[in-house]
Amino acid sequence: MTTLISVDTALSHVLERALPVQEAESADLHHALGRILSEDLQVRHDIPSADNTSVDGYALRLADLQDDRRLPVSARIPAGTAPEPLAPGTCARIFTGANIPEGADTVVMQEDVEVEDELRRFPEGLRAGDNIRRRGQDLRQGDTALHAGTRLRAQELGLIASLGLAQVPVWRRLRVAVLTTGDELVEPGQPLPPGRIFNTNRFTLQAMLQQLDCEVVVNQTVPDNHDATAIALKRAARQADLIVTSGGVSVGEEDHLRAVLEQHGQLSLWRMAMKPGKPLAFGAIGNIPVLGLPGNPASVLVTGLIICVPFIRRCQGDVRPAPRPIRLPAAFSVDKASIRREYVRARQELRDGHAVVSCYPNQSSGLLSSACWADGLAVVPENQTLAEGDMIDYYPFSDLLG
Ligand code: AMP
Ligand code: MG
């Protein structure tokens, strides 16, 4: 297993092994942000449930307007009331959102109406249906409002509320264990002895998982030791649907993860033609998938976004299609072709009023400042050089982890 696997092959390999969570539960609408719908939601009543006005003004029957274009006011209809039918030859004062009274067919904005004591004078050029929001124009009874597999954002929560639902059927949250490996790791807040580094990856990974609404059931640091790695993996496998690790997947003597997977579970993929992120490993302990991300902090971010996030979405039952890149001219060049596909920490900038993709000058896999400068990843395809101005695929971070 020493050849490098292409990013596309690696991604298909892991996606084929994703087991979507199959347990549904009911979530309170107040706490359903980011959850994944487990059923289609049907519309039980037309929305809106009745014709109503989109403006403050006057409701009238167009045919009632005579040459003087004046009508007396016979009713006042605030939103939230059930209006009486409109008396013939009159108009009704009406407020945004209020139901149109039976018999009225037009609403005129108050700004267009002249007040003449008890009468109201209406302008020329009115059309029946003006300023009326029709019953069912948002959704009709029997429509599917939202499909299973939809991740609930602010707008979906609002729509579900408009259906009148206080509870929503969702897949249970994915339980994920995070294991960061390395004898050198020290937790932030602790003193830093010589030769040690702060553990950054556990925070990067935890944040990504939180953003995907996973339940992080384990977040543990594991020493560089075969037995400790085996124990930690087996324990995590009892608690989680998925284990994500960082570090320990390279070829050094202190890299134990692969050996533990081979000995206590299985290793089905190792080493991708990807930069950063070459040593990525994938396998399982029992039937619990293990995604072994590299150790370098920028590699963790990039492999996390490109491999781990799509895998997690699949496990969550999220049916959103993969993000599509934006094509933009590169504001940088790559002189040496590589057999590895490079994901460059980059951002959109304007040059002479046109959007281009700039890359951070130092793409070392150890640098996280590059990723903080960036707002996305640009892709330099394998076996290609790149000249300034060439079109390049660019993925905003917000699309990769939205
Ligand atoms: P490894 O693959 O374990 O050899 O790690 C590669 C590089 O990433 C080494 O320089 C590690 O010190 C560094 N590294 C590994 N894990 C972490 C972590 N959790 N936080 C910060 N750096 C790490
Ligand atoms: Mg290590």
Coordinates of N, CA and C and ligand atoms in Angstrom, one line a residue, residues 180-182 184-185 197-202 224 246-250 254-255 279 294-297, ligand 1:
T180 N -6.6 12.9 19.5 CA -5.4 13.6 19.0 C -4.2 12.9 19.6
T181 N -3.3 12.4 18.7 CA -2.2 11.6 19.2 C -0.9 12.5 19.2
G182 N -0.1 12.2 20.1 CA 1.2 12.8 20.2 C 1.7 13.1 21.6
E184 N 4.0 15.0 22.3 CA 4.4 16.4 22.4 C 3.3 17.3 22.8
L185 N 2.1 16.8 22.8 CA 0.9 17.7 23.0 C 0.7 18.2 24.4
I197 N 4.4 21.2 22.2 CA 3.6 22.1 21.5 C 2.1 22.1 22.0
F198 N 1.4 23.1 21.8 CA 0.0 23.1 22.2 C -0.8 22.3 21.3
N199 N -1.8 21.6 21.8 CA -2.7 20.8 21.0 C -3.7 21.7 20.2
T200 N -3.4 21.9 19.0 CA -4.4 22.7 18.2 C -5.5 21.9 17.6
N201 N -5.1 20.7 17.1 CA -6.0 19.9 16.3 C -7.3 19.5 17.0
R202 N -7.2 19.3 18.3 CA -8.5 18.9 19.0 C -9.5 20.0 18.9
D224 N 2.0 8.5 22.2 CA 2.5 7.7 21.0 C 3.0 6.4 21.5
S246 N -6.0 12.5 14.8 CA -5.0 13.3 14.2 C -3.7 12.8 14.6
G247 N -2.8 12.8 13.6 CA -1.4 12.4 13.8 C -1.2 10.9 13.9
G248 N 0.1 10.5 13.9 CA 0.4 9.1 14.0 C 0.1 8.2 12.8
V249 N -0.1 8.9 11.6 CA -0.4 8.0 10.5 C 0.8 8.1 9.4
S250 N 1.9 8.7 9.8 CA 3.0 8.8 8.9 C 3.8 7.5 9.0
E254 N 7.2 6.5 15.7 CA 6.2 6.9 16.7 C 4.8 7.0 16.1
D255 N 4.6 6.6 14.9 CA 3.3 6.6 14.3 C 2.6 5.3 14.4
P279 N -0.7 11.6 4.3 CA -0.8 10.3 5.0 C -2.2 9.9 5.5
P294 N -3.9 13.5 9.1 CA -2.5 13.7 9.4 C -2.4 14.6 10.7
G295 N -1.2 14.9 11.1 CA -1.0 15.6 12.3 C -0.8 17.1 12.1
N296 N -0.3 17.5 11.0 CA 0.0 18.9 10.8 C -1.3 19.7 10.8
P297 N -1.4 20.8 11.5 CA -2.6 21.5 11.7 C -3.3 22.0 10.4
Ligands
AMP1 P1 2.6 13.2 13.1 O1 1.9 12.8 11.9 O2 2.0 12.7 14.3 O3 4.0 13.0 13.0 O4 2.4 14.8 13.2 C1 2.9 15.7 12.2 C2 3.2 17.0 12.8 O5 2.0 17.6 13.3 C3 4.2 17.1 13.9 O6 5.0 18.2 13.8 C4 3.3 17.1 15.1 O7 3.9 17.7 16.2 C5 2.2 18.0 14.6 N1 0.9 17.7 15.4 C6 0.4 16.4 15.6 N2 -0.7 16.5 16.3 C7 -0.9 17.8 16.6 C8 -1.9 18.5 17.3 N3 -2.9 17.8 17.9 N4 -1.8 19.8 17.5 C9 -0.7 20.5 16.9 N5 0.2 19.9 16.1 C10 0.2 18.6 16.0

